Amino acid sequence: PLLEDPMYRRMRKALIREIAPDTVLDWVEAEEYVMSQYQSMRFRNWQKAIWERCQWDGIKRAVKRRLRQRCPSDSEDELDWKAGRLWPTMASSVKPAEIEVETFLARQPDFDSIARRSAIALRRRDAALRHIEQRRSRRTKGEAQSQKIAATRSMNGKGEGPVVEPTALEELPIAADRNHQNGHG
């Protein structure tokens, strides 16, 4: 079902094209990265859906709070009933920010749960990306080291011993200058 989602498939294809996984661990981390990024995006959609669908709860709570101030002796059930009946006429006097706050308070456990899930997904995504980058860095360093070793071997006749004969220390310019200064030259 997840692989059927076009957004997931596009994200996966783009990441694979970008990092070109070639080991099993690279593939596992790539899948983890895409999955956790996808989940994070889905959780944001959940929050949006809750906001859109639960504004009624926010309006009703805001109206009920105003009624509570006007009729402090009314029971909660009576305030619920009045808010359900009066919200169409009272809602226009409620500021949008007040409705947002009341919507959040009405669904706070849901928002908190989604926020926790999203944070976990983002941490997993970031960890997968770090692992991918660490493996790529190690691989690049290893390839550079292999190239350096290969270059050294080719300069030295492919490991068959040095092609260039070493020069005696006395013949080097630095040694000759030292010998000259000591009166040997």
PDB file of C-alpha atoms in Angstrom:
ATOM      1  CA  PRO A   1       0.000   0.000   0.000  1.00  0.00           C
ATOM      2  CA  LEU A   2       2.782   2.475   0.853  1.00  0.00           C
ATOM      3  CA  LEU A   3       4.703   1.773  -2.332  1.00  0.00           C
ATOM      4  CA  GLU A   4       1.515   2.520  -4.245  1.00  0.00           C
ATOM      5  CA  ASP A   5       1.436   6.114  -2.990  1.00  0.00           C
ATOM      6  CA  PRO A   6       2.748   8.328  -5.820  1.00  0.00           C
ATOM      7  CA  MET A   7       4.334  10.838  -3.429  1.00  0.00           C
ATOM      8  CA  TYR A   8       6.234   8.100  -1.615  1.00  0.00           C
ATOM      9  CA  ARG A   9       7.417   6.627  -4.921  1.00  0.00           C
ATOM     10  CA  ARG A  10       8.600  10.043  -6.194  1.00  0.00           C
ATOM     11  CA  MET A  11      10.471  10.751  -2.956  1.00  0.00           C
ATOM     12  CA  ARG A  12      12.085   7.302  -3.031  1.00  0.00           C
ATOM     13  CA  LYS A  13      13.093   7.621  -6.677  1.00  0.00           C
ATOM     14  CA  ALA A  14      14.595  11.085  -6.129  1.00  0.00           C
ATOM     15  CA  LEU A  15      16.609   9.961  -3.087  1.00  0.00           C
ATOM     16  CA  ILE A  16      17.893   6.833  -4.820  1.00  0.00           C
ATOM     17  CA  ARG A  17      18.942   8.925  -7.809  1.00  0.00           C
ATOM     18  CA  GLU A  18      20.687  11.372  -5.445  1.00  0.00           C
ATOM     19  CA  ILE A  19      22.603   8.942  -3.221  1.00  0.00           C
ATOM     20  CA  ALA A  20      22.929   5.935  -5.550  1.00  0.00           C
ATOM     21  CA  PRO A  21      22.894   3.261  -2.836  1.00  0.00           C
ATOM     22  CA  ASP A  22      25.133   0.325  -3.629  1.00  0.00           C
ATOM     23  CA  THR A  23      25.288  -1.652  -0.403  1.00  0.00           C
ATOM     24  CA  VAL A  24      22.511  -3.296   1.578  1.00  0.00           C
ATOM     25  CA  LEU A  25      23.047  -0.840   4.425  1.00  0.00           C
ATOM     26  CA  ASP A  26      22.747   2.099   2.026  1.00  0.00           C
ATOM     27  CA  TRP A  27      19.458   0.707   0.749  1.00  0.00           C
ATOM     28  CA  VAL A  28      18.127   0.132   4.271  1.00  0.00           C
ATOM     29  CA  GLU A  29      19.062   3.676   5.326  1.00  0.00           C
ATOM     30  CA  ALA A  30      17.585   5.122   2.124  1.00  0.00           C
ATOM     31  CA  GLU A  31      14.294   3.326   2.793  1.00  0.00           C
ATOM     32  CA  GLU A  32      14.329   4.519   6.414  1.00  0.00           C
ATOM     33  CA  TYR A  33      14.970   8.091   5.293  1.00  0.00           C
ATOM     34  CA  VAL A  34      12.123   8.099   2.769  1.00  0.00           C
ATOM     35  CA  MET A  35       9.718   6.343   5.138  1.00  0.00           C
ATOM     36  CA  SER A  36      10.344   8.721   8.032  1.00  0.00           C
ATOM     37  CA  GLN A  37      10.169  11.831   5.811  1.00  0.00           C
ATOM     38  CA  TYR A  38       6.931  10.559   4.327  1.00  0.00           C
ATOM     39  CA  GLN A  39       5.483   9.892   7.784  1.00  0.00           C
ATOM     40  CA  SER A  40       6.428  13.375   8.943  1.00  0.00           C
ATOM     41  CA  MET A  41       4.607  14.860   5.966  1.00  0.00           C
ATOM     42  CA  ARG A  42       1.567  12.695   6.631  1.00  0.00           C
ATOM     43  CA  PHE A  43       1.474  13.785  10.271  1.00  0.00           C
ATOM     44  CA  ARG A  44       1.357  17.438   9.170  1.00  0.00           C
ATOM     45  CA  ASN A  45      -1.639  16.526   7.010  1.00  0.00           C
ATOM     46  CA  TRP A  46      -3.284  14.942  10.037  1.00  0.00           C
ATOM     47  CA  GLN A  47      -2.862  18.144  12.028  1.00  0.00           C
ATOM     48  CA  LYS A  48      -4.350  20.149   9.191  1.00  0.00           C
ATOM     49  CA  ALA A  49      -7.322  17.776   8.971  1.00  0.00           C
ATOM     50  CA  ILE A  50      -7.940  18.048  12.711  1.00  0.00           C
ATOM     51  CA  TRP A  51      -7.870  21.860  12.494  1.00  0.00           C
ATOM     52  CA  GLU A  52     -10.337  21.857   9.624  1.00  0.00           C
ATOM     53  CA  ARG A  53     -12.719  19.253  11.014  1.00  0.00           C
ATOM     54  CA  CYS A  54     -12.674  20.311  14.636  1.00  0.00           C
ATOM     55  CA  GLN A  55     -13.331  24.020  14.339  1.00  0.00           C
ATOM     56  CA  TRP A  56     -16.846  23.214  15.458  1.00  0.00           C
ATOM     57  CA  ASP A  57     -15.374  22.049  18.766  1.00  0.00           C
ATOM     58  CA  GLY A  58     -13.453  25.316  19.056  1.00  0.00           C
ATOM     59  CA  ILE A  59     -16.478  27.472  18.237  1.00  0.00           C
ATOM     60  CA  LYS A  60     -18.663  25.528  20.640  1.00  0.00           C
ATOM     61  CA  ARG A  61     -16.068  25.786  23.427  1.00  0.00           C
ATOM     62  CA  ALA A  62     -15.631  29.542  22.854  1.00  0.00           C
ATOM     63  CA  VAL A  63     -19.400  30.114  22.887  1.00  0.00           C
ATOM     64  CA  LYS A  64     -19.735  27.907  25.965  1.00  0.00           C
ATOM     65  CA  ARG A  65     -17.005  29.872  27.757  1.00  0.00           C
ATOM     66  CA  ARG A  66     -18.877  33.116  27.047  1.00  0.00           C
ATOM     67  CA  LEU A  67     -22.133  31.586  28.234  1.00  0.00           C
ATOM     68  CA  ARG A  68     -20.387  30.385  31.393  1.00  0.00           C
ATOM     69  CA  GLN A  69     -19.395  33.994  32.112  1.00  0.00           C
ATOM     70  CA  ARG A  70     -23.007  35.154  31.566  1.00  0.00           C
ATOM     71  CA  CYS A  71     -24.670  32.250  33.359  1.00  0.00           C
ATOM     72  CA  PRO A  72     -22.206  30.999  35.986  1.00  0.00           C
ATOM     73  CA  SER A  73     -24.845  28.948  37.800  1.00  0.00           C
ATOM     74  CA  ASP A  74     -25.747  26.819  34.726  1.00  0.00           C
ATOM     75  CA  SER A  75     -24.555  23.215  34.727  1.00  0.00           C
ATOM     76  CA  GLU A  76     -22.067  21.958  32.138  1.00  0.00           C
ATOM     77  CA  ASP A  77     -24.808  19.978  30.397  1.00  0.00           C
ATOM     78  CA  GLU A  78     -27.022  23.048  30.215  1.00  0.00           C
ATOM     79  CA  LEU A  79     -24.115  25.146  28.890  1.00  0.00           C
ATOM     80  CA  ASP A  80     -23.437  22.446  26.253  1.00  0.00           C
ATOM     81  CA  TRP A  81     -27.070  22.508  25.196  1.00  0.00           C
ATOM     82  CA  LYS A  82     -27.146  26.328  24.996  1.00  0.00           C
ATOM     83  CA  ALA A  83     -23.851  26.477  23.110  1.00  0.00           C
ATOM     84  CA  GLY A  84     -25.177  23.934  20.602  1.00  0.00           C
ATOM     85  CA  ARG A  85     -28.287  26.055  20.083  1.00  0.00           C
ATOM     86  CA  LEU A  86     -26.732  29.546  20.175  1.00  0.00           C
ATOM     87  CA  TRP A  87     -23.414  29.051  18.379  1.00  0.00           C
ATOM     88  CA  PRO A  88     -24.714  30.170  14.934  1.00  0.00           C
ATOM     89  CA  THR A  89     -25.695  33.580  16.302  1.00  0.00           C
ATOM     90  CA  MET A  90     -22.769  33.981  18.709  1.00  0.00           C
ATOM     91  CA  ALA A  91     -19.946  32.598  16.531  1.00  0.00           C
ATOM     92  CA  SER A  92     -19.577  35.820  14.545  1.00  0.00           C
ATOM     93  CA  SER A  93     -18.650  37.690  17.726  1.00  0.00           C
ATOM     94  CA  VAL A  94     -15.850  35.216  18.547  1.00  0.00           C
ATOM     95  CA  LYS A  95     -12.408  36.192  17.264  1.00  0.00           C
ATOM     96  CA  PRO A  96     -10.651  33.635  14.996  1.00  0.00           C
ATOM     97  CA  ALA A  97      -7.670  33.416  17.389  1.00  0.00           C
ATOM     98  CA  GLU A  98     -10.049  32.493  20.220  1.00  0.00           C
ATOM     99  CA  ILE A  99     -11.566  29.743  18.066  1.00  0.00           C
ATOM    100  CA  GLU A 100      -8.069  28.449  17.240  1.00  0.00           C
ATOM    101  CA  VAL A 101      -7.115  28.330  20.919  1.00  0.00           C
ATOM    102  CA  GLU A 102     -10.315  26.549  21.869  1.00  0.00           C
ATOM    103  CA  THR A 103      -9.916  24.122  18.945  1.00  0.00           C
ATOM    104  CA  PHE A 104      -6.395  23.340  20.104  1.00  0.00           C
ATOM    105  CA  LEU A 105      -7.515  22.885  23.719  1.00  0.00           C
ATOM    106  CA  ALA A 106     -10.386  20.638  22.619  1.00  0.00           C
ATOM    107  CA  ARG A 107      -8.013  18.384  20.661  1.00  0.00           C
ATOM    108  CA  GLN A 108      -4.745  18.928  22.536  1.00  0.00           C
ATOM    109  CA  PRO A 109      -4.086  15.224  23.218  1.00  0.00           C
ATOM    110  CA  ASP A 110      -4.421  14.522  19.482  1.00  0.00           C
ATOM    111  CA  PHE A 111      -2.124  17.406  18.535  1.00  0.00           C
ATOM    112  CA  ASP A 112       0.424  16.378  21.160  1.00  0.00           C
ATOM    113  CA  SER A 113       0.383  12.774  19.954  1.00  0.00           C
ATOM    114  CA  ILE A 114       0.870  13.845  16.341  1.00  0.00           C
ATOM    115  CA  ALA A 115       3.665  16.251  17.337  1.00  0.00           C
ATOM    116  CA  ARG A 116       5.464  13.438  19.187  1.00  0.00           C
ATOM    117  CA  ARG A 117       5.097  11.077  16.239  1.00  0.00           C
ATOM    118  CA  SER A 118       6.333  13.751  13.851  1.00  0.00           C
ATOM    119  CA  ALA A 119       9.355  14.529  16.044  1.00  0.00           C
ATOM    120  CA  ILE A 120      10.243  10.819  16.213  1.00  0.00           C
ATOM    121  CA  ALA A 121       9.914  10.488  12.435  1.00  0.00           C
ATOM    122  CA  LEU A 122      12.147  13.525  11.896  1.00  0.00           C
ATOM    123  CA  ARG A 123      14.768  12.159  14.304  1.00  0.00           C
ATOM    124  CA  ARG A 124      14.719   8.834  12.444  1.00  0.00           C
ATOM    125  CA  ARG A 125      15.007  10.660   9.118  1.00  0.00           C
ATOM    126  CA  ASP A 126      17.948  12.748  10.345  1.00  0.00           C
ATOM    127  CA  ALA A 127      19.699   9.676  11.792  1.00  0.00           C
ATOM    128  CA  ALA A 128      19.280   7.811   8.492  1.00  0.00           C
ATOM    129  CA  LEU A 129      20.699  10.776   6.592  1.00  0.00           C
ATOM    130  CA  ARG A 130      23.668  10.985   8.997  1.00  0.00           C
ATOM    131  CA  HIS A 131      24.364   7.270   8.521  1.00  0.00           C
ATOM    132  CA  ILE A 132      24.162   7.611   4.744  1.00  0.00           C
ATOM    133  CA  GLU A 133      26.562  10.566   4.812  1.00  0.00           C
ATOM    134  CA  GLN A 134      28.978   8.791   7.180  1.00  0.00           C
ATOM    135  CA  ARG A 135      29.088   5.724   4.939  1.00  0.00           C
ATOM    136  CA  ARG A 136      29.580   7.874   1.846  1.00  0.00           C
ATOM    137  CA  SER A 137      32.387   9.787   3.571  1.00  0.00           C
ATOM    138  CA  ARG A 138      34.109   6.565   4.681  1.00  0.00           C
ATOM    139  CA  ARG A 139      33.714   5.144   1.186  1.00  0.00           C
ATOM    140  CA  THR A 140      35.181   8.303  -0.387  1.00  0.00           C
ATOM    141  CA  LYS A 141      38.131   8.250   2.022  1.00  0.00           C
ATOM    142  CA  GLY A 142      38.686   4.558   1.328  1.00  0.00           C
ATOM    143  CA  GLU A 143      38.609   5.132  -2.423  1.00  0.00           C
ATOM    144  CA  ALA A 144      41.050   8.038  -2.093  1.00  0.00           C
ATOM    145  CA  GLN A 145      43.357   5.850   0.012  1.00  0.00           C
ATOM    146  CA  SER A 146      43.136   3.040  -2.562  1.00  0.00           C
ATOM    147  CA  GLN A 147      43.947   5.466  -5.369  1.00  0.00           C
ATOM    148  CA  LYS A 148      46.903   6.823  -3.400  1.00  0.00           C
ATOM    149  CA  ILE A 149      48.231   3.306  -2.830  1.00  0.00           C
ATOM    150  CA  ALA A 150      47.716   2.418  -6.510  1.00  0.00           C
ATOM    151  CA  ALA A 151      49.497   5.602  -7.607  1.00  0.00           C
ATOM    152  CA  THR A 152      52.424   4.881  -5.264  1.00  0.00           C
ATOM    153  CA  ARG A 153      52.711   1.334  -6.602  1.00  0.00           C
ATOM    154  CA  SER A 154      52.639   2.473 -10.212  1.00  0.00           C
ATOM    155  CA  MET A 155      55.358   5.043  -9.526  1.00  0.00           C
ATOM    156  CA  ASN A 156      57.445   2.298  -7.992  1.00  0.00           C
ATOM    157  CA  GLY A 157      56.959  -0.241 -10.757  1.00  0.00           C
ATOM    158  CA  LYS A 158      53.752  -1.857  -9.427  1.00  0.00           C
ATOM    159  CA  GLY A 159      55.237  -2.991  -6.152  1.00  0.00           C
ATOM    160  CA  GLU A 160      58.306  -4.763  -7.607  1.00  0.00           C
ATOM    161  CA  GLY A 161      60.720  -2.524  -5.740  1.00  0.00           C
ATOM    162  CA  PRO A 162      61.828   1.019  -6.361  1.00  0.00           C
ATOM    163  CA  VAL A 163      62.530   1.967  -9.962  1.00  0.00           C
ATOM    164  CA  VAL A 164      64.514   5.068  -8.983  1.00  0.00           C
ATOM    165  CA  GLU A 165      67.765   4.326  -7.205  1.00  0.00           C
ATOM    166  CA  PRO A 166      68.140   6.181  -3.926  1.00  0.00           C
ATOM    167  CA  THR A 167      70.728   8.940  -3.798  1.00  0.00           C
ATOM    168  CA  ALA A 168      73.483   8.737  -1.188  1.00  0.00           C
ATOM    169  CA  LEU A 169      72.993  11.276   1.591  1.00  0.00           C
ATOM    170  CA  GLU A 170      76.394  12.835   0.984  1.00  0.00           C
ATOM    171  CA  GLU A 171      75.379  13.734  -2.560  1.00  0.00           C
ATOM    172  CA  LEU A 172      72.214  15.602  -1.584  1.00  0.00           C
ATOM    173  CA  PRO A 173      72.523  19.421  -1.687  1.00  0.00           C
ATOM    174  CA  ILE A 174      71.744  19.822   2.022  1.00  0.00           C
ATOM    175  CA  ALA A 175      74.419  17.306   3.036  1.00  0.00           C
ATOM    176  CA  ALA A 176      76.900  18.927   0.631  1.00  0.00           C
ATOM    177  CA  ASP A 177      76.276  22.338   2.218  1.00  0.00           C
ATOM    178  CA  ARG A 178      76.826  20.874   5.688  1.00  0.00           C
ATOM    179  CA  ASN A 179      80.055  19.209   4.595  1.00  0.00           C
ATOM    180  CA  HIS A 180      81.255  22.476   3.064  1.00  0.00           C
ATOM    181  CA  GLN A 181      80.538  24.390   6.291  1.00  0.00           C
ATOM    182  CA  ASN A 182      82.465  21.852   8.381  1.00  0.00           C
ATOM    183  CA  GLY A 183      85.536  22.183   6.174  1.00  0.00           C
ATOM    184  CA  HIS A 184      85.113  18.868   4.375  1.00  0.00           C
ATOM    185  CA  GLY A 185      84.453  20.302   0.954  1.00  0.00           C
TER     186      GLY A 185
END
